[in-house]
Coordinates of C-alpha atoms and ligand atoms in Angstrom, one line a residue:
Chain A
M1 CA 6.4 17.7 -38.5
D2 CA 4.9 17.7 -35.1
S3 CA 3.9 14.0 -35.5
Q4 CA 7.6 13.1 -35.1
I5 CA 7.8 14.8 -31.8
T6 CA 6.9 12.7 -28.7
I7 CA 7.1 15.4 -26.1
K8 CA 7.2 19.1 -26.3
I9 CA 8.2 21.3 -23.4
K10 CA 6.7 24.8 -23.9
N11 CA 7.8 27.8 -21.9
I12 CA 7.9 26.0 -18.6
S13 CA 8.7 28.2 -15.6
K14 CA 8.8 27.1 -11.9
S15 CA 9.9 29.0 -8.8
F16 CA 10.4 27.7 -5.3
G17 CA 9.9 30.7 -3.1
G18 CA 12.2 33.3 -4.6
L19 CA 14.3 30.7 -6.4
K20 CA 13.7 30.4 -10.1
A21 CA 14.3 26.7 -10.7
L22 CA 13.1 26.8 -14.3
E23 CA 12.7 29.9 -16.5
N24 CA 10.9 29.7 -19.8
V25 CA 12.3 26.3 -20.7
S26 CA 11.3 25.0 -24.2
F27 CA 12.6 22.1 -26.2
S28 CA 11.2 19.0 -28.0
V29 CA 12.1 15.4 -27.8
K30 CA 11.9 13.7 -31.2
T31 CA 10.2 10.3 -31.5
G32 CA 12.7 7.4 -31.3
Q33 CA 15.6 9.5 -30.1
I34 CA 17.7 9.4 -27.0
H35 CA 17.6 13.0 -25.8
A36 CA 19.9 14.0 -23.0
L37 CA 19.3 16.8 -20.5
I38 CA 22.5 18.0 -18.9
G39 CA 23.7 20.8 -16.7
P40 CA 25.4 21.5 -13.4
N41 CA 23.8 20.5 -10.1
G42 CA 20.8 22.6 -9.2
A43 CA 20.2 23.5 -12.9
G44 CA 16.6 22.4 -12.6
K45 CA 16.8 19.0 -14.4
T46 CA 15.0 16.9 -11.8
T47 CA 12.4 19.6 -11.3
L48 CA 11.6 19.4 -15.1
M49 CA 11.4 15.6 -14.8
N50 CA 8.9 16.0 -11.9
I51 CA 6.8 18.5 -14.0
I52 CA 6.7 16.1 -16.9
S53 CA 5.7 13.2 -14.8
G54 CA 3.1 15.2 -12.9
L55 CA 4.7 15.2 -9.4
E56 CA 5.1 19.0 -9.5
T57 CA 3.0 21.6 -11.3
A58 CA 4.6 24.3 -13.4
D59 CA 3.9 27.9 -12.7
S60 CA 3.4 28.5 -16.4
G61 CA 4.0 26.8 -19.7
E62 CA 2.7 23.6 -21.3
I63 CA 3.7 20.0 -21.7
I64 CA 2.5 18.5 -25.0
F65 CA 2.7 14.7 -25.2
N66 CA 1.8 13.1 -28.5
D67 CA 0.1 16.4 -29.7
K68 CA -2.0 16.6 -26.5
P69 CA -1.5 18.9 -23.6
I70 CA -1.1 16.9 -20.4
N71 CA -0.7 19.6 -17.8
K72 CA -3.9 18.8 -16.0
L73 CA -3.4 15.0 -15.8
P74 CA -2.4 13.4 -12.4
P75 CA 0.8 11.3 -12.4
E76 CA -0.9 7.9 -12.7
K77 CA -2.8 9.0 -15.8
R78 CA 0.4 10.2 -17.4
T79 CA 1.9 6.8 -16.9
K80 CA -1.2 5.2 -18.4
I81 CA -0.8 7.2 -21.6
G82 CA 2.9 6.2 -21.9
I83 CA 5.3 8.2 -19.7
A84 CA 7.3 6.1 -17.3
R85 CA 10.3 7.2 -15.2
T86 CA 13.1 6.4 -12.8
F87 CA 14.3 8.4 -9.8
Q88 CA 17.6 10.0 -9.0
N89 CA 17.0 9.2 -5.3
L90 CA 15.9 5.6 -5.8
E91 CA 12.2 5.1 -5.0
L92 CA 12.0 1.3 -4.9
F93 CA 9.5 -0.7 -2.8
G94 CA 12.3 -1.8 -0.4
E95 CA 10.3 -4.4 1.6
M96 CA 9.1 -6.1 -1.6
T97 CA 11.1 -8.6 -3.7
V98 CA 12.7 -7.6 -7.0
L99 CA 10.1 -9.6 -8.9
E100 CA 7.3 -7.9 -7.0
N101 CA 8.7 -4.4 -7.8
V102 CA 8.5 -5.2 -11.5
M103 CA 5.0 -6.7 -11.1
V104 CA 3.7 -3.5 -9.5
G105 CA 4.9 -1.7 -12.6
M106 CA 2.5 -3.7 -14.6
Y107 CA -0.5 -3.1 -12.3
L108 CA -1.8 -0.3 -14.6
K109 CA -2.4 -2.8 -17.4
Y110 CA -4.1 -5.4 -15.3
E111 CA -5.9 -3.7 -12.5
T112 CA -8.3 -6.1 -10.7
G113 CA -10.6 -4.6 -8.0
F114 CA -10.7 -5.6 -4.4
I115 CA -13.7 -7.9 -4.7
K116 CA -12.4 -9.8 -7.7
S117 CA -9.0 -10.2 -6.0
G118 CA -10.4 -11.3 -2.7
L119 CA -12.5 -14.0 -4.4
M120 CA -9.5 -15.0 -6.4
L121 CA -11.6 -15.5 -9.5
N122 CA -10.1 -17.7 -12.2
S123 CA -9.6 -14.6 -14.4
V124 CA -7.5 -13.0 -11.6
R125 CA -5.4 -16.1 -11.3
K126 CA -4.7 -16.1 -15.0
V127 CA -3.7 -12.5 -15.1
Q128 CA -1.4 -13.1 -12.1
K129 CA 0.4 -15.8 -13.9
D130 CA 0.7 -13.7 -17.0
I131 CA 2.2 -10.8 -15.0
I132 CA 4.7 -13.1 -13.3
T133 CA 5.9 -14.5 -16.7
K134 CA 6.2 -11.0 -18.3
S135 CA 8.0 -9.6 -15.2
L136 CA 10.5 -12.4 -15.3
N137 CA 11.2 -11.7 -18.9
I138 CA 11.8 -8.0 -18.1
L139 CA 14.2 -9.1 -15.3
D140 CA 16.0 -11.2 -17.8
Y141 CA 16.2 -8.3 -20.2
V142 CA 17.9 -6.0 -17.7
G143 CA 20.0 -8.9 -16.2
L144 CA 18.4 -9.1 -12.7
N145 CA 16.8 -12.6 -12.9
H146 CA 19.3 -14.0 -10.4
R147 CA 18.0 -11.5 -7.8
K148 CA 14.3 -12.0 -8.3
N149 CA 13.5 -13.2 -4.8
E150 CA 15.6 -10.8 -2.9
Y151 CA 14.3 -7.7 -1.2
A152 CA 14.9 -4.6 -3.2
K153 CA 16.4 -2.8 -0.3
N154 CA 19.2 -5.5 -0.1
L155 CA 20.5 -4.8 -3.7
P156 CA 23.6 -2.8 -4.3
V157 CA 23.0 0.7 -5.9
G158 CA 23.9 -0.4 -9.4
E159 CA 21.3 -3.2 -9.4
Q160 CA 18.7 -0.9 -7.7
R161 CA 19.1 1.5 -10.6
L162 CA 18.5 -1.4 -13.1
L163 CA 15.5 -2.5 -11.1
E164 CA 14.0 1.0 -11.4
I165 CA 14.5 0.7 -15.2
A166 CA 12.9 -2.7 -15.2
R167 CA 9.8 -1.4 -13.3
A168 CA 9.6 1.5 -15.8
I169 CA 9.8 -1.0 -18.7
A170 CA 6.9 -3.0 -17.1
A171 CA 4.6 0.0 -17.7
D172 CA 5.2 -0.5 -21.5
P173 CA 6.0 3.2 -22.0
I174 CA 6.3 5.3 -25.2
L175 CA 8.6 7.8 -23.4
M176 CA 10.9 6.9 -20.5
L177 CA 12.5 9.5 -18.2
L178 CA 15.8 8.4 -16.6
D179 CA 17.1 10.7 -13.8
E180 CA 20.8 10.1 -13.4
P181 CA 20.7 6.3 -14.1
A182 CA 24.5 6.0 -13.9
A183 CA 25.0 7.7 -10.5
G184 CA 26.8 5.3 -8.2
L185 CA 27.7 2.9 -10.9
N186 CA 31.2 1.5 -11.6
I187 CA 32.8 1.6 -15.1
R188 CA 31.6 -1.9 -16.1
E189 CA 28.0 -1.2 -14.8
T190 CA 28.0 2.1 -16.7
K191 CA 29.0 0.3 -19.9
N192 CA 26.2 -2.3 -19.5
L193 CA 23.8 0.5 -18.8
S194 CA 24.7 2.3 -22.0
I195 CA 24.0 -0.9 -24.0
L196 CA 20.7 -1.4 -22.1
I197 CA 19.6 2.2 -22.9
K198 CA 20.5 1.8 -26.6
N199 CA 18.5 -1.5 -26.6
L200 CA 15.5 0.3 -25.1
K201 CA 15.6 2.7 -28.1
E202 CA 16.4 0.2 -30.8
E203 CA 14.6 -3.0 -29.7
K204 CA 11.7 -1.6 -27.7
Q205 CA 11.3 1.6 -29.7
I206 CA 11.1 3.7 -26.5
T207 CA 11.9 7.4 -26.8
L208 CA 14.2 8.4 -23.9
L209 CA 14.8 11.6 -22.0
I210 CA 17.9 11.2 -19.9
V211 CA 19.4 13.4 -17.2
E212 CA 23.0 12.4 -16.5
H213 CA 26.4 13.7 -15.4
D214 CA 28.6 11.0 -16.9
M215 CA 29.7 12.8 -20.1
E216 CA 31.3 9.7 -21.7
L217 CA 28.0 7.9 -21.4
I218 CA 26.0 10.9 -22.7
M219 CA 28.2 11.6 -25.6
G220 CA 28.2 7.9 -26.6
I221 CA 24.4 7.3 -26.7
S222 CA 22.6 10.7 -27.2
D223 CA 21.1 11.8 -30.5
T224 CA 20.3 15.3 -29.1
I225 CA 21.5 17.1 -26.0
T226 CA 19.8 20.1 -24.3
V227 CA 21.9 22.0 -21.8
L228 CA 20.3 23.7 -18.8
N229 CA 22.1 26.2 -16.6
F230 CA 20.4 28.1 -13.7
G231 CA 17.0 27.1 -15.0
K232 CA 17.6 28.3 -18.6
V233 CA 18.3 26.4 -21.8
I234 CA 21.7 27.6 -22.9
A235 CA 22.4 25.2 -25.8
E236 CA 21.0 22.4 -27.8
G237 CA 22.4 20.2 -30.5
D238 CA 24.2 16.9 -31.3
P239 CA 27.0 15.7 -29.0
L240 CA 29.8 17.1 -31.2
S241 CA 28.4 20.6 -31.4
I242 CA 27.6 20.6 -27.7
Q243 CA 31.2 19.6 -26.8
K244 CA 32.5 22.6 -28.8
N245 CA 29.9 25.1 -27.6
P246 CA 31.7 27.9 -25.7
D247 CA 28.7 28.7 -23.5
V248 CA 28.5 25.1 -22.4
I249 CA 32.2 25.0 -21.7
T250 CA 32.0 28.1 -19.5
A251 CA 29.0 26.7 -17.6
Y252 CA 30.8 23.5 -16.8
L253 CA 34.2 25.1 -16.2
G254 CA 32.6 27.7 -14.0
E255 CA 31.3 24.9 -11.8
E256 CA 34.6 23.2 -11.2
D257 CA 36.9 24.4 -8.5
Chain B
M1 CA -2.1 -18.4 -1.5
G2 CA 0.9 -20.4 -0.4
K3 CA 1.0 -23.8 1.2
G4 CA 1.7 -22.4 4.6
N5 CA -1.5 -20.3 4.5
I6 CA -3.7 -23.2 3.3
L7 CA -2.3 -25.5 6.0
S8 CA -2.9 -22.8 8.6
L9 CA -6.5 -22.3 7.4
L10 CA -7.1 -26.1 7.6
I11 CA -5.7 -26.2 11.2
L12 CA -7.8 -23.2 12.2
T13 CA -11.0 -24.7 10.8
L14 CA -10.3 -28.0 12.5
V15 CA -9.7 -26.3 15.9
I16 CA -12.9 -24.3 15.4
I17 CA -14.9 -27.4 14.8
I18 CA -13.4 -29.4 17.6
F19 CA -13.2 -26.7 20.3
P20 CA -16.9 -26.7 21.4
I21 CA -17.1 -30.5 21.2
V22 CA -14.1 -31.1 23.4
I23 CA -14.5 -28.2 25.8
K24 CA -17.9 -28.0 27.4
D25 CA -17.5 -24.9 29.5
T26 CA -19.9 -22.2 28.2
Y27 CA -17.8 -19.5 29.8
L28 CA -14.8 -20.5 27.6
H29 CA -17.1 -20.5 24.5
T30 CA -18.1 -17.0 25.3
I31 CA -14.5 -15.8 25.5
G32 CA -14.0 -17.6 22.2
I33 CA -16.8 -15.7 20.6
F34 CA -15.4 -12.3 21.8
A35 CA -12.0 -13.3 20.5
G36 CA -13.5 -14.1 17.1
I37 CA -15.3 -10.8 17.0
N38 CA -12.1 -9.0 17.9
A39 CA -10.2 -11.0 15.3
L40 CA -12.5 -9.7 12.5
V41 CA -11.6 -6.1 13.5
A42 CA -7.9 -6.9 13.9
I43 CA -7.6 -8.6 10.5
G44 CA -8.9 -5.5 8.8
L45 CA -6.6 -3.2 10.8
T46 CA -3.6 -5.4 9.9
I47 CA -4.3 -4.9 6.2
L48 CA -4.8 -1.2 6.7
M49 CA -1.7 -0.6 8.8
G50 CA 0.7 -3.4 8.1
Y51 CA 0.2 -3.7 4.4
A52 CA -1.2 -0.3 3.2
G53 CA 0.9 1.7 5.7
Q54 CA -2.0 3.8 7.0
I55 CA -3.0 4.1 10.6
S56 CA -6.3 4.2 12.5
L57 CA -6.9 5.1 16.1
G58 CA -10.6 5.2 15.5
Q59 CA -11.5 1.6 14.5
A60 CA -13.9 1.3 17.4
A61 CA -16.1 3.9 15.6
F62 CA -16.7 1.4 12.7
Y63 CA -17.2 -1.3 15.2
G64 CA -19.8 0.9 16.9
I65 CA -21.5 2.0 13.7
G66 CA -21.9 -1.7 12.7
A67 CA -23.4 -2.6 16.1
Y68 CA -25.7 0.4 16.5
I69 CA -27.0 0.6 12.9
S70 CA -27.7 -3.1 12.7
A71 CA -29.3 -3.1 16.1
I72 CA -31.5 -0.1 15.5
L73 CA -32.7 -1.3 12.0
S74 CA -33.7 -4.7 13.3
L75 CA -35.1 -3.5 16.6
H76 CA -36.9 -0.3 15.7
F77 CA -37.6 -0.8 12.1
G78 CA -38.2 -4.5 12.2
L79 CA -35.9 -5.3 9.3
P80 CA -34.6 -8.9 9.0
V81 CA -31.3 -9.1 10.9
I82 CA -29.3 -10.1 7.8
L83 CA -30.6 -7.1 5.9
S84 CA -29.8 -4.8 8.9
I85 CA -26.3 -6.1 9.0
F86 CA -25.9 -5.5 5.2
L87 CA -27.1 -1.9 5.6
A88 CA -24.9 -1.3 8.6
L89 CA -21.9 -2.3 6.4
L90 CA -23.0 0.2 3.8
V91 CA -23.3 3.0 6.4
S92 CA -19.9 2.1 7.8
S93 CA -18.4 2.2 4.3
T94 CA -19.7 5.7 3.8
A95 CA -18.2 6.7 7.1
A96 CA -14.9 5.2 5.9
I97 CA -14.9 7.4 2.9
I98 CA -15.3 10.4 5.2
L99 CA -12.3 9.2 7.3
A100 CA -10.2 8.5 4.2
I101 CA -10.4 12.1 3.1
P102 CA -7.9 13.3 5.8
A103 CA -5.9 10.2 5.0
L104 CA -5.3 11.4 1.5
R105 CA -3.5 14.4 2.9
L106 CA -2.1 13.3 6.2
K107 CA 0.5 10.7 7.2
G108 CA 1.9 9.2 10.4
H109 CA 1.1 11.1 13.6
Y110 CA -1.2 13.6 12.0
L111 CA -3.3 10.8 10.5
A112 CA -3.3 9.0 13.9
V113 CA -4.7 12.2 15.5
A114 CA -7.3 12.7 12.7
T115 CA -8.6 9.1 13.1
L116 CA -8.6 9.4 16.9
G117 CA -10.8 12.5 16.4
F118 CA -13.1 10.6 14.1
G119 CA -13.5 7.9 16.7
E120 CA -14.3 10.4 19.4
I121 CA -17.0 12.1 17.3
I122 CA -18.7 8.8 16.6
H123 CA -18.5 7.9 20.3
I124 CA -20.1 11.2 21.3
I125 CA -22.8 10.8 18.7
L126 CA -23.7 7.4 20.2
H127 CA -23.5 8.8 23.7
E128 CA -25.8 11.8 23.0
W129 CA -28.2 10.5 20.3
G130 CA -27.9 6.7 20.5
P131 CA -31.0 4.9 21.9
G132 CA -30.9 5.1 25.7
G133 CA -28.0 7.6 25.6
P134 CA -25.1 6.8 27.9
S135 CA -26.9 3.8 29.5
G136 CA -27.6 2.2 26.1
F137 CA -30.5 -0.2 25.1
G138 CA -31.4 -3.8 25.0
D139 CA -33.8 -6.3 23.5
I140 CA -31.9 -6.4 20.2
P141 CA -33.1 -9.3 18.0
K142 CA -30.9 -12.4 17.9
M143 CA -29.2 -13.4 14.7
N144 CA -31.5 -15.0 12.2
L145 CA -30.6 -16.7 9.0
F146 CA -33.0 -18.5 6.6
G147 CA -35.6 -18.9 9.4
Y148 CA -33.1 -20.3 11.9
T149 CA -32.6 -18.2 15.0
F150 CA -29.2 -18.4 16.6
T151 CA -29.7 -18.8 20.4
S152 CA -27.0 -21.0 22.0
T153 CA -23.4 -20.0 22.7
N154 CA -22.4 -22.8 20.4
D155 CA -24.4 -21.3 17.5
Y156 CA -22.6 -18.0 17.9
F157 CA -19.2 -19.6 18.3
Y158 CA -19.6 -21.3 15.0
L159 CA -21.2 -18.3 13.3
V160 CA -18.5 -15.8 14.4
W161 CA -15.6 -18.1 13.6
M162 CA -17.0 -19.1 10.3
C163 CA -17.0 -15.4 9.5
V164 CA -13.4 -15.2 10.6
V165 CA -12.4 -18.1 8.3
V166 CA -14.3 -16.6 5.3
I167 CA -12.8 -13.1 5.9
M168 CA -9.4 -14.7 6.3
I169 CA -9.6 -16.5 3.0
F170 CA -10.8 -13.3 1.3
S171 CA -8.0 -11.3 2.9
L172 CA -5.2 -13.8 2.0
N173 CA -6.4 -13.8 -1.6
L174 CA -6.4 -10.0 -1.6
I175 CA -3.0 -9.7 -0.1
N176 CA -1.5 -12.1 -2.5
S177 CA -3.1 -10.5 -5.5
M178 CA -1.9 -7.5 -7.5
T179 CA -4.2 -5.3 -5.4
G180 CA -2.3 -6.5 -2.3
K181 CA 1.0 -5.6 -4.0
A182 CA -0.3 -2.2 -4.9
L183 CA -1.2 -1.7 -1.2
Q184 CA 2.3 -2.7 -0.1
A185 CA 3.8 -0.5 -2.8
M186 CA 1.9 2.5 -1.5
H187 CA 3.5 1.7 1.9
G188 CA 7.0 1.6 0.4
S189 CA 6.9 4.7 -1.8
E190 CA 3.8 6.8 -2.6
I191 CA 5.7 8.7 -5.4
A192 CA 6.8 5.5 -7.1
T193 CA 3.3 4.0 -6.7
Q194 CA 1.8 7.0 -8.4
T195 CA 4.3 7.0 -11.2
A196 CA 3.7 3.3 -11.7
G197 CA 0.2 4.3 -12.8
I198 CA -1.7 3.6 -9.6
N199 CA -4.4 5.9 -8.3
L200 CA -3.4 6.5 -4.7
T201 CA -6.7 8.2 -3.8
K202 CA -8.8 5.3 -5.0
L203 CA -6.5 2.8 -3.3
K204 CA -6.5 4.5 0.1
I205 CA -10.3 5.0 0.1
K206 CA -10.8 1.3 -0.8
V207 CA -8.5 0.0 1.9
F208 CA -10.2 2.2 4.6
I209 CA -13.6 0.9 3.4
L210 CA -12.3 -2.7 3.6
S211 CA -11.1 -2.3 7.2
S212 CA -14.4 -0.5 8.1
I213 CA -16.5 -3.4 6.7
Y214 CA -14.6 -6.0 8.7
A215 CA -15.0 -3.9 11.9
S216 CA -18.7 -3.1 11.4
L217 CA -19.4 -6.8 10.6
A218 CA -17.7 -7.6 14.0
G219 CA -19.8 -4.9 15.6
A220 CA -23.1 -6.3 14.2
M221 CA -22.1 -9.8 15.4
Y222 CA -21.5 -8.3 18.9
A223 CA -24.9 -6.5 18.9
H224 CA -27.0 -9.6 17.9
Y225 CA -25.1 -11.9 20.2
V226 CA -25.0 -9.7 23.4
T227 CA -28.4 -8.1 22.5
F228 CA -27.5 -5.0 24.6
L229 CA -25.4 -2.0 23.5
S230 CA -24.0 1.0 25.2
P231 CA -21.5 3.6 24.0
S232 CA -18.9 2.5 26.6
S233 CA -18.1 -0.5 24.4
F234 CA -17.0 1.7 21.5
S235 CA -14.6 4.2 23.1
L236 CA -11.1 5.2 22.4
F237 CA -10.0 2.5 24.8
H238 CA -11.4 -0.1 22.4
S239 CA -9.6 1.5 19.4
V240 CA -6.4 1.2 21.4
L241 CA -7.1 -2.5 22.2
F242 CA -7.6 -3.2 18.5
L243 CA -4.3 -1.5 17.8
M244 CA -2.6 -3.6 20.6
M245 CA -4.0 -6.8 19.0
V246 CA -2.4 -5.9 15.7
V247 CA 0.9 -4.9 17.1
I248 CA 1.3 -7.8 19.5
G249 CA 0.2 -10.4 16.9
G250 CA 2.5 -8.8 14.3
I251 CA 1.5 -6.0 11.9
S252 CA 3.3 -7.5 8.8
N253 CA 1.2 -10.7 8.7
I254 CA -2.6 -11.0 8.8
W255 CA -2.4 -14.1 10.9
G256 CA -1.1 -11.7 13.5
G257 CA -4.6 -10.2 13.8
I258 CA -6.1 -13.4 14.9
V259 CA -3.3 -14.3 17.3
G260 CA -3.3 -10.8 18.8
A261 CA -7.1 -10.9 19.2
L262 CA -6.8 -14.2 21.0
I263 CA -4.1 -12.9 23.4
I264 CA -5.7 -9.6 24.2
T265 CA -9.1 -11.2 24.7
I266 CA -7.9 -14.2 26.8
L267 CA -5.2 -12.5 28.9
P268 CA -7.5 -10.5 31.2
E269 CA -9.5 -13.6 31.9
V270 CA -6.4 -15.6 32.8
L271 CA -5.2 -12.7 35.0
R272 CA -8.5 -12.5 36.9
G273 CA -7.1 -15.0 39.4
F274 CA -4.5 -12.4 40.5
K275 CA -7.3 -10.1 41.9
E276 CA -6.2 -6.5 42.3
F277 CA -2.8 -7.2 40.6
D278 CA -4.5 -8.1 37.3
I279 CA -4.2 -4.6 35.7
L280 CA -0.6 -4.3 36.7
L281 CA 0.3 -7.7 35.3
Y282 CA -1.7 -7.0 32.1
G283 CA 0.3 -3.8 31.6
L284 CA 3.6 -5.6 32.4
I285 CA 3.0 -8.4 30.0
L286 CA 2.0 -6.1 27.1
T287 CA 5.1 -3.9 27.8
L288 CA 7.4 -7.0 27.7
F289 CA 5.8 -8.0 24.4
L290 CA 6.5 -4.6 22.9
L291 CA 10.0 -4.6 24.3
F292 CA 11.2 -8.0 23.3
M293 CA 8.9 -8.9 20.3
R294 CA 8.9 -5.7 18.3
K295 CA 7.9 -7.4 15.1
G296 CA 5.0 -9.2 16.8
L297 CA 4.4 -12.8 17.7
V298 CA 3.5 -14.3 14.2
P299 CA 6.4 -12.8 12.2
M300 CA 8.9 -13.6 14.9
T301 CA 7.7 -17.2 15.2
I302 CA 8.0 -17.5 11.4
D303 CA 11.6 -16.1 11.5
T304 CA 12.6 -18.4 14.3
Y305 CA 11.1 -21.4 12.4
K306 CA 13.0 -20.4 9.2
R307 CA 16.3 -20.1 11.0
W308 CA 15.7 -23.5 12.7
I309 CA 15.1 -25.1 9.3
H310 CA 18.2 -23.6 7.7
R311 CA 20.4 -24.8 10.5
Ligands
ADP1 N1 10.7 21.1 -3.5 C1 11.7 22.1 -3.6 N2 11.6 23.1 -2.7 C2 12.5 24.1 -2.8 N3 13.5 24.2 -3.7 C3 13.7 23.2 -4.5 C4 12.7 22.1 -4.5 N4 13.1 21.2 -5.5 C5 14.2 21.7 -6.1 N5 14.5 22.9 -5.5 C6 15.7 23.8 -5.9 O1 15.5 24.0 -7.3 C7 16.8 24.0 -7.9 C8 16.8 22.9 -9.0 O2 16.8 21.7 -8.4 P1 16.8 20.3 -9.2 O3 15.8 20.3 -10.2 O4 16.8 19.2 -8.3 O5 18.3 20.4 -9.9 P2 19.1 19.3 -10.7 O6 18.3 18.1 -10.8 O7 19.4 19.9 -12.0 O8 20.4 19.1 -9.9 C9 17.8 23.7 -6.8 O9 18.3 25.0 -6.4 C10 17.0 23.1 -5.7 O10 17.6 23.4 -4.5
MG2 MG1 18.6 16.1 -10.1

């Protein structure tokens, strides 16, 4: 059965000082699924994303990716074995063009050393051309081709979020983590985003773990939903069962004024 | 490499070839040599600061290591000059790894202070244990390549500036490659760079090594041209001068390194005519540069040119 699981979160706990951001969190993301992680602000969703991608270390617990524990791997190694991500607080390379941002996402597949690059060997030139072609294809795929030569910092938020996804696609991941990809998007942009996310799953066979507040989006695309509240998993199931779950309703109602 | 860079390289090469032929004044050739030596350091520092987003207030240390090691090996151990230079670059690279270690943890002002400390330590070592101590040493062998000994000012002018052109081509290639983009990415967001699958540690160490190799090559050129060394040429003051070159020329463009080196080297010579007012004027001009040309000379010139074209 485990072979159908892409990533397994096992008893993860994490405290910041006295604050327990995550307490004994466990769940699995099945291969080929869109798995949503929802919960009120401060529930610990981003912290878990950071632990999965290696930017933070858990106090205890284990992350199993494709049947292998990855706790000890640095962030760049995790990306190399197939985990890419986007950031809630956009982390683009602002002074670089849209095309260059995507190209950087491909560096891990085509690393050329300083000396080879400085000598601009033929092999380096070929690789460079290859990277540009592939990056342009990805920009086409997310619908940003018309922006390719603009500086990333000059894009509106909606397009910046798409660019983050494009850069993550460039790493050719098995699993993609999206942290609030619809934040700051208007209705039409959100609709396009939901199509893009479904395409990532169906056309590119990427497994997705998505943190998101937009319930309409989440209910429309998710196969499984895990609900986090105050660092603990309070529910898990398909969209319908989550919508009816009394614990989830209280957690969300409790948050509203 | 874009058309603009290739054209600029051609013009630079042409100017280098013609300069000593048209201008016969040896004094001007000498200034040209020092400007070229400084340019080597400044190009490396531009990559380190402008592209990779690091900072070094200790670049004179690498310059000094290059000069001292190459001089000592050729003078006291009788090694061929070219081999001495090569070994000096190796020693400097090792020192760069040591400096890169704090850079892995520190940023901004903290890194500036750490590199400043590194520069001071090397300066003190040269002062206390270098041949001749504070007063330095002479009789360093002249540059020698394939049996040809470089003696005239003309020889050194061409040698130094040929190095500048070669280093410039290498650097432009690097900047325009994926490695260059990774360096810029690190400047933009370290978190995103890491999660794009790039090893920050490796990248930072490598870019510090690169800038140290350029600086120590410059130092070795200096040693075998001047044939006399003392620690006073490798002090904090010189690190600051290198920094000035990069800032005034324009940190976001490696051509800025060359332009900045020319300005900082030539300006004091021009101001010499003003006698006791020279330091005052020097300071005033640099301040005006910083106030009104924040981005530096080269990037501002390019911006102006682009605006003029699009009119
Ligand atoms: N680096 C940190 N230092 C201290 N507290 C943190 C840090 N990161 C997150 N927290 C706290 O941990 C809790 C969970 O945060 P986060 O994972 O960002 O929540 P979410 O993404 O679900 O909104 C919050 O109370 C937040 O203030
Ligand atoms: Mg969050």
